[in-house]
């Protein structure tokens, strides 16, 4: 299984309809076994380390990984498993929660823009501006006219970032409704996991079909050449981790990052005692 | 070598004078060998992972690690070696550079306060508000009256953070002037390290004695019970890493972090299909 193949299989090509129902959340993408996936992932993470160092040294461009997915789809787990091991000096995670009063007093991209990764950094969004066309739509937090205008605004915003040196990778962690039930039950049964559960999760679950519809629109309308969506089968955590790790490696390798040369004459420097 | 012993040996007790000259930057603190230190450090990092998870789950308190030290003392390397492996969702590094025009239009703690770690987080300051009594003093960026008033302001500010649930650990990475020369030369000789070198580093080096004086004052005046300084011998990277890793573990263990219990009646919850 070559990296290229795995990534290509989860890419939502710009212009293509997302059709989530036609994509199996339990797909293993040809990965033979959990053990093989872990070995693959570990190798990816070693490469990621070297690539991140170059990104940081180059200090010209940045990478933004956007993670979306229903409750329990594994956004936190993906970050923990794939991004632990990176140098935290060059990796910044932003978890977007319900907007504050001050944030609501601005356009929906204001708080997002503030969190955009600096040059040399890998930024990770745990949830993102896509919530503004997901929960905002499903929960009717804004009129339809407002959220409908956001897809084009998002595409323009992502284009701005991309044009200015931020390489954007977007992943939706695609789990089945059935798997979500298992994971919620697990959080209830295991006292060490109770803290992850909120009774609100049950209310959100009841809106599953409306969310799927909102996701399909967001994915279809906002998978662009400069910021493509990837639909990552996430019922198996090891598949999910392997895909995201590989996606990051592929992305960074395509940037052809180089350690910069000295901007001064090295031979002319004397270090005094 | 027990952890307690290692940490105790680098602590600058409140009220004690720093006297950097009496502390050997090449001290191995009784660590037998580089290999032993690495094994020790790896064990620390495993514990750190578990502790960080509890800190995040508890979501009530935070930890702030302040790293100071001369150029090449290993601030970046310490973060990379000790903090890689942590969940980046719960670890935020802020590298303070020369203040921006907007930052200079505020008091010196304004930008620092904004970067304070949120509940559940380990924050790391790569350089910090101490630059405002170090470079600001040595380079005469502000009048003596101004920097002299800052020690008390810093102590009050750190007290505020501490009273509100942030556990503060401060480390100065103590290297010898001779070791700095070696490291600067290494950055010049190795083309892959040129990017880390700035001709400005040479100018800073010339001010070594003035910096040592400024460091002694900052350490002596600002090692408090709520935010103690640790003087970490840093000529050997493996000693430095072992000490900082252990210090974090000790700090988090002393917090007696617990996974919180459910704030709702678990048995009353039904998960719909």
Coordinates of N, CA and C in Angstrom, one line a residue, chain A residues 6-156:
Chain A
X6 N -3.4 5.7 -0.7 CA -4.2 5.8 0.4 C -4.9 7.2 0.4
X7 N -4.1 8.2 0.2 CA -4.5 9.6 0.2 C -5.5 9.8 -0.9
X8 N -5.2 9.3 -2.1 CA -6.0 9.5 -3.3 C -7.4 8.9 -3.1
X9 N -7.5 7.9 -2.3 CA -8.8 7.2 -2.1 C -9.7 8.0 -1.2
X10 N -9.2 8.9 -0.4 CA -10.1 9.6 0.5 C -10.3 11.0 0.0
X11 N -9.6 11.4 -1.0 CA -9.8 12.8 -1.5 C -11.2 13.0 -2.1
X12 N -11.8 14.1 -1.8 CA -13.0 14.5 -2.5 C -12.6 15.5 -3.6
X13 N -12.6 15.0 -4.8 CA -12.2 15.8 -5.9 C -13.1 17.1 -6.1
X14 N -12.5 18.2 -6.3 CA -13.3 19.5 -6.5 C -14.4 19.2 -7.5
X15 N -15.6 19.6 -7.2 CA -16.7 19.5 -8.2 C -17.5 18.2 -8.0
X16 N -16.8 17.2 -7.3 CA -17.5 16.0 -7.0 C -18.5 16.1 -5.9
X17 N -19.6 15.4 -5.9 CA -20.6 15.4 -4.8 C -20.1 14.5 -3.7
X18 N -20.3 14.9 -2.5 CA -19.7 14.1 -1.3 C -20.4 12.8 -1.2
X19 N -21.6 12.7 -1.3 CA -22.4 11.4 -1.1 C -21.8 10.5 0.0
X20 N -22.0 11.0 1.2 CA -21.5 10.2 2.3 C -22.0 8.8 2.4
X21 N -23.3 8.6 2.1 CA -23.9 7.3 2.2 C -23.1 6.2 1.3
X22 N -22.5 6.7 0.3 CA -21.8 5.8 -0.6 C -20.4 5.5 -0.1
X23 N -20.0 6.1 1.0 CA -18.7 5.9 1.5 C -18.8 5.1 2.9
X24 N -18.1 4.0 2.9 CA -18.2 3.1 4.1 C -17.3 3.6 5.2
X25 N -17.9 4.0 6.4 CA -17.0 4.5 7.5 C -16.1 3.4 8.1
X26 N -16.4 2.1 7.8 CA -15.6 1.0 8.3 C -14.6 0.6 7.2
X27 N -14.5 1.3 6.1 CA -13.5 0.9 5.1 C -12.1 0.9 5.7
X28 N -11.4 -0.2 5.3 CA -10.0 -0.2 5.8 C -9.0 0.2 4.7
X29 N -9.6 0.6 3.5 CA -8.7 1.2 2.4 C -7.6 0.2 2.0
X30 N -7.8 -1.1 2.2 CA -6.8 -2.0 1.8 C -5.7 -2.2 2.8
X31 N -5.7 -1.5 3.9 CA -4.7 -1.7 4.9 C -5.0 -3.1 5.5
X32 N -4.0 -3.9 5.6 CA -4.2 -5.4 5.8 C -4.7 -5.6 7.3
X33 N -4.1 -4.9 8.2 CA -4.4 -5.2 9.6 C -4.0 -4.0 10.5
X34 N -4.5 -4.0 11.7 CA -4.2 -2.9 12.6 C -2.7 -2.8 12.8
X35 N -2.0 -4.0 13.0 CA -0.6 -4.0 13.2 C 0.2 -3.3 12.0
X36 N -0.2 -3.7 10.8 CA 0.4 -3.1 9.7 C 0.2 -1.6 9.6
X37 N -1.0 -1.2 10.0 CA -1.3 0.2 9.9 C -0.5 1.0 10.9
X38 N -0.3 0.4 12.1 CA 0.5 1.0 13.1 C 2.0 1.2 12.7
X39 N 2.5 0.2 12.1 CA 3.9 0.2 11.6 C 4.0 1.3 10.5
X40 N 3.0 1.4 9.7 CA 3.0 2.4 8.6 C 2.9 3.8 9.2
X41 N 2.1 3.9 10.2 CA 1.9 5.2 10.9 C 3.1 5.7 11.6
X42 N 3.8 4.7 12.3 CA 5.0 5.1 13.0 C 6.1 5.6 12.0
X43 N 6.2 5.0 10.8 CA 7.1 5.4 9.8 C 6.7 6.8 9.3
X44 N 5.4 7.0 9.2 CA 5.0 8.3 8.7 C 5.4 9.4 9.7
X45 N 5.2 9.1 11.0 CA 5.5 10.1 12.0 C 6.9 10.5 12.1
X46 N 7.8 9.5 11.9 CA 9.2 9.8 11.8 C 9.5 10.8 10.6
X47 N 8.9 10.5 9.5 CA 9.1 11.4 8.4 C 8.5 12.8 8.7
X48 N 7.4 12.8 9.3 CA 6.7 14.1 9.7 C 7.6 14.9 10.5
X49 N 8.3 14.3 11.4 CA 9.2 15.1 12.3 C 10.3 15.8 11.5
X50 N 10.9 15.1 10.6 CA 11.9 15.7 9.7 C 11.3 16.9 8.9
X51 N 10.1 16.6 8.4 CA 9.5 17.6 7.5 C 9.1 18.8 8.3
X52 N 8.6 18.6 9.5 CA 8.2 19.7 10.4 C 9.4 20.6 10.7
X53 N 10.6 20.0 10.9 CA 11.8 20.7 11.2 C 12.2 21.6 10.0
X54 N 12.0 21.1 8.8 CA 12.3 21.9 7.6 C 11.3 23.1 7.4
X55 N 10.1 22.8 7.7 CA 9.0 23.8 7.6 C 9.4 25.0 8.6
X56 N 9.8 24.6 9.8 CA 10.1 25.6 10.8 C 11.4 26.4 10.4
X57 N 12.4 25.6 9.9 CA 13.6 26.3 9.5 C 13.4 27.2 8.3
X58 N 12.6 26.8 7.4 CA 12.3 27.6 6.2 C 11.6 28.9 6.6
X59 N 10.6 28.8 7.5 CA 9.9 29.9 8.0 C 9.3 30.8 7.0
X60 N 8.8 30.2 5.9 CA 8.1 31.0 4.9 C 6.7 30.6 4.7
X61 N 6.4 29.4 4.9 CA 5.0 28.9 4.6 C 4.5 28.2 5.9
X62 N 3.2 27.8 5.9 CA 2.6 27.1 7.0 C 1.7 26.0 6.5
X63 N 1.2 25.2 7.4 CA 0.3 24.1 7.0 C -0.9 24.2 8.0
X64 N -2.1 24.1 7.4 CA -3.3 24.1 8.3 C -4.1 22.8 8.1
X65 N -4.2 22.1 9.1 CA -5.0 20.8 9.1 C -6.4 21.2 9.8
X66 N -7.4 21.0 9.0 CA -8.8 21.2 9.6 C -9.4 19.9 9.8
X67 N -9.8 19.7 11.1 CA -10.5 18.4 11.4 C -12.0 18.7 11.8
X68 N -12.8 18.0 11.1 CA -14.3 18.1 11.4 C -14.8 16.7 11.6
X69 N -15.9 16.6 12.2 CA -16.6 15.3 12.4 C -17.6 15.3 13.5
X70 N -18.5 14.4 13.5 CA -19.5 14.4 14.5 C -18.9 14.1 15.9
X71 N -19.6 14.3 17.0 CA -19.1 13.9 18.3 C -18.6 12.5 18.3
X72 N -17.6 12.2 19.0 CA -16.9 10.9 19.1 C -16.2 10.4 17.8
X73 N -16.2 11.3 16.8 CA -15.6 10.8 15.5 C -14.1 10.7 15.7
X74 N -13.5 11.3 16.7 CA -12.1 11.0 17.0 C -11.2 12.2 16.6
X75 N -11.7 13.4 16.7 CA -10.9 14.6 16.4 C -9.7 14.7 17.4
X76 N -10.1 14.6 18.7 CA -9.1 14.7 19.7 C -8.1 13.5 19.6
X77 N -8.6 12.4 19.4 CA -7.7 11.2 19.3 C -6.8 11.2 18.1
X78 N -7.2 11.8 17.0 CA -6.4 11.9 15.9 C -5.2 12.8 16.2
X79 N -5.5 13.9 16.8 CA -4.5 14.9 17.2 C -3.5 14.2 18.1
X80 N -4.0 13.5 19.1 CA -3.1 12.9 20.1 C -2.2 11.8 19.5
X81 N -2.8 11.0 18.6 CA -2.1 9.9 18.0 C -1.1 10.3 16.9
X82 N -1.6 11.3 16.1 CA -0.8 11.6 14.9 C 0.2 12.8 15.2
X83 N -0.2 13.7 16.0 CA 0.6 14.9 16.2 C 1.5 14.9 17.4
X84 N 1.2 14.0 18.4 CA 2.1 13.8 19.5 C 3.4 13.3 18.9
X85 N 4.5 13.8 19.3 CA 5.8 13.4 18.7 C 6.3 14.6 17.8
X86 N 5.5 15.5 17.5 CA 5.9 16.7 16.8 C 6.5 17.7 17.8
X87 N 7.3 18.6 17.3 CA 7.9 19.6 18.2 C 6.7 20.6 18.5
X88 N 6.3 20.7 19.8 CA 5.2 21.6 20.0 C 5.5 23.1 19.8
X89 N 6.8 23.4 19.6 CA 7.1 24.8 19.2 C 6.6 25.2 17.8
X90 N 6.3 24.1 17.0 CA 6.0 24.4 15.6 C 4.6 23.8 15.3
X91 N 3.8 23.6 16.3 CA 2.5 22.9 16.1 C 1.5 23.6 17.1
X92 N 0.5 24.2 16.5 CA -0.5 24.9 17.4 C -1.9 24.4 17.1
X93 N -2.5 23.9 18.1 CA -3.9 23.3 18.0 C -4.8 24.4 18.5
X94 N -5.9 24.6 17.8 CA -7.0 25.5 18.3 C -8.2 24.7 18.3
X95 N -8.9 24.6 19.4 CA -10.2 23.9 19.5 C -11.2 25.0 19.6
X96 N -12.1 25.0 18.6 CA -13.1 26.0 18.5 C -14.4 25.5 19.2
X97 N -14.8 26.3 20.2 CA -16.0 26.0 21.0 C -17.1 27.0 20.6
X98 N -18.2 27.0 21.3 CA -19.2 27.9 21.0 C -18.6 29.3 21.0
X99 N -18.9 30.2 20.1 CA -18.3 31.5 20.0 C -18.7 32.4 21.2
X100 N -17.7 33.2 21.7 CA -17.9 34.1 22.8 C -18.8 35.3 22.3
X101 N -19.2 36.1 23.3 CA -20.0 37.3 22.9 C -19.2 38.2 22.0
X102 N -17.9 38.3 22.3 CA -17.1 39.2 21.5 C -16.9 38.6 20.1
X103 N -16.8 37.3 20.0 CA -16.6 36.7 18.7 C -17.9 36.8 17.9
X104 N -19.1 36.7 18.5 CA -20.3 36.9 17.9 C -20.6 38.3 17.4
X105 N -19.9 39.2 18.0 CA -20.0 40.6 17.5 C -19.1 40.9 16.3
X106 N -18.5 39.9 15.7 CA -17.7 40.0 14.5 C -18.2 39.0 13.5
X107 N -17.7 39.1 12.2 CA -18.1 38.1 11.2 C -17.5 36.7 11.7
X108 N -18.1 35.7 11.1 CA -17.8 34.3 11.6 C -16.3 33.9 11.3
X109 N -15.7 34.6 10.4 CA -14.3 34.2 10.1 C -13.2 35.0 10.9
X110 N -13.7 35.9 11.7 CA -12.8 36.8 12.5 C -12.0 36.0 13.5
X111 N -12.6 35.1 14.3 CA -11.9 34.4 15.2 C -11.0 33.3 14.6
X112 N -11.5 32.8 13.4 CA -10.7 31.8 12.7 C -9.4 32.4 12.2
X113 N -9.5 33.6 11.6 CA -8.3 34.2 11.0 C -7.3 34.5 12.1
X114 N -7.7 34.9 13.3 CA -6.8 35.1 14.3 C -6.0 33.9 14.7
X115 N -6.6 32.7 14.5 CA -5.9 31.5 14.8 C -5.1 30.8 13.7
X116 N -5.1 31.5 12.6 CA -4.3 31.0 11.4 C -2.9 30.7 11.8
X117 N -2.3 29.6 11.3 CA -0.9 29.3 11.7 C 0.1 30.3 11.2
X118 N 1.1 30.7 12.0 CA 2.2 31.6 11.6 C 3.1 30.8 10.6
X119 N 3.9 31.5 9.9 CA 4.9 30.9 9.0 C 5.8 29.9 9.9
X120 N 6.1 28.8 9.3 CA 6.9 27.8 9.9 C 6.1 26.8 10.8
X121 N 4.8 27.1 10.9 CA 4.0 26.3 11.9 C 3.0 25.4 11.2
X122 N 2.7 24.3 11.9 CA 1.6 23.4 11.5 C 0.4 23.8 12.4
X123 N -0.6 24.3 11.9 CA -1.8 24.7 12.7 C -2.8 23.6 12.6
X124 N -3.5 23.3 13.7 CA -4.6 22.3 13.6 C -5.8 22.9 14.1
X125 N -6.9 22.8 13.4 CA -8.2 23.3 13.9 C -9.0 22.1 14.3
X126 N -9.3 22.0 15.5 CA -10.3 21.0 16.1 C -11.6 21.6 16.1
X127 N -12.4 21.3 15.1 CA -13.6 22.0 14.6 C -13.1 23.3 14.0
X128 N -14.0 24.1 13.4 CA -13.5 25.2 12.6 C -14.6 26.1 12.1
X129 N -14.3 26.9 11.1 CA -15.3 27.8 10.5 C -16.4 26.9 9.9
X130 N -16.2 25.6 9.7 CA -17.3 24.8 9.1 C -18.4 24.6 10.0
X131 N -18.2 24.8 11.3 CA -19.3 24.8 12.3 C -20.4 25.8 11.9
X132 N -19.9 26.9 11.2 CA -20.8 28.0 10.9 C -21.7 27.6 9.7
X133 N -21.5 26.5 9.0 CA -22.4 26.0 8.1 C -22.9 24.6 8.5
X134 N -22.6 24.2 9.7 CA -23.1 22.9 10.2 C -24.0 23.1 11.4
X135 N -23.5 23.3 12.6 CA -24.4 23.5 13.7 C -25.3 24.8 13.5
X136 N -24.7 25.8 12.9 CA -25.4 27.1 12.7 C -26.6 26.8 11.8
X137 N -26.5 25.9 10.8 CA -27.5 25.6 9.9 C -28.6 24.6 10.5
X138 N -28.0 23.6 11.1 CA -28.9 22.5 11.7 C -29.7 23.1 12.9
X139 N -29.1 23.9 13.7 CA -29.7 24.4 14.9 C -30.4 25.8 14.6
X140 N -30.4 26.2 13.3 CA -31.0 27.5 12.9 C -30.5 28.6 13.7
X141 N -29.2 28.7 13.9 CA -28.6 29.8 14.7 C -28.6 31.1 13.9
X142 N -28.6 31.0 12.6 CA -28.7 32.1 11.7 C -29.7 31.8 10.7
X143 N -30.3 32.9 10.0 CA -31.2 32.6 8.9 C -30.5 31.9 7.7
X144 N -31.3 31.1 7.0 CA -30.8 30.4 5.8 C -30.0 31.2 4.9
X145 N -30.5 32.4 4.7 CA -29.8 33.3 3.7 C -28.3 33.6 4.2
X146 N -28.2 33.6 5.5 CA -26.8 33.9 6.0 C -25.9 32.7 5.8
X147 N -26.3 31.5 6.3 CA -25.4 30.4 6.1 C -25.2 30.0 4.7
X148 N -26.2 30.3 3.8 CA -26.0 29.9 2.4 C -24.9 30.8 1.8
X149 N -24.8 32.0 2.3 CA -23.8 32.9 1.7 C -22.3 32.5 2.2
X150 N -22.3 31.7 3.2 CA -21.0 31.4 3.8 C -20.0 30.5 3.0
X151 N -20.6 29.6 2.2 CA -19.7 28.7 1.4 C -18.8 29.5 0.5
X152 N -19.3 30.5 -0.2 CA -18.4 31.3 -1.1 C -17.4 32.1 -0.2
X153 N -17.9 32.6 0.9 CA -17.0 33.3 1.8 C -15.9 32.5 2.3
X154 N -16.2 31.2 2.7 CA -15.2 30.3 3.1 C -14.2 30.0 2.0
X155 N -14.7 29.8 0.8 CA -13.8 29.5 -0.3 C -12.8 30.6 -0.5
X156 N -13.4 31.9 -0.5 CA -12.5 33.0 -0.7 C -11.5 33.2 0.4

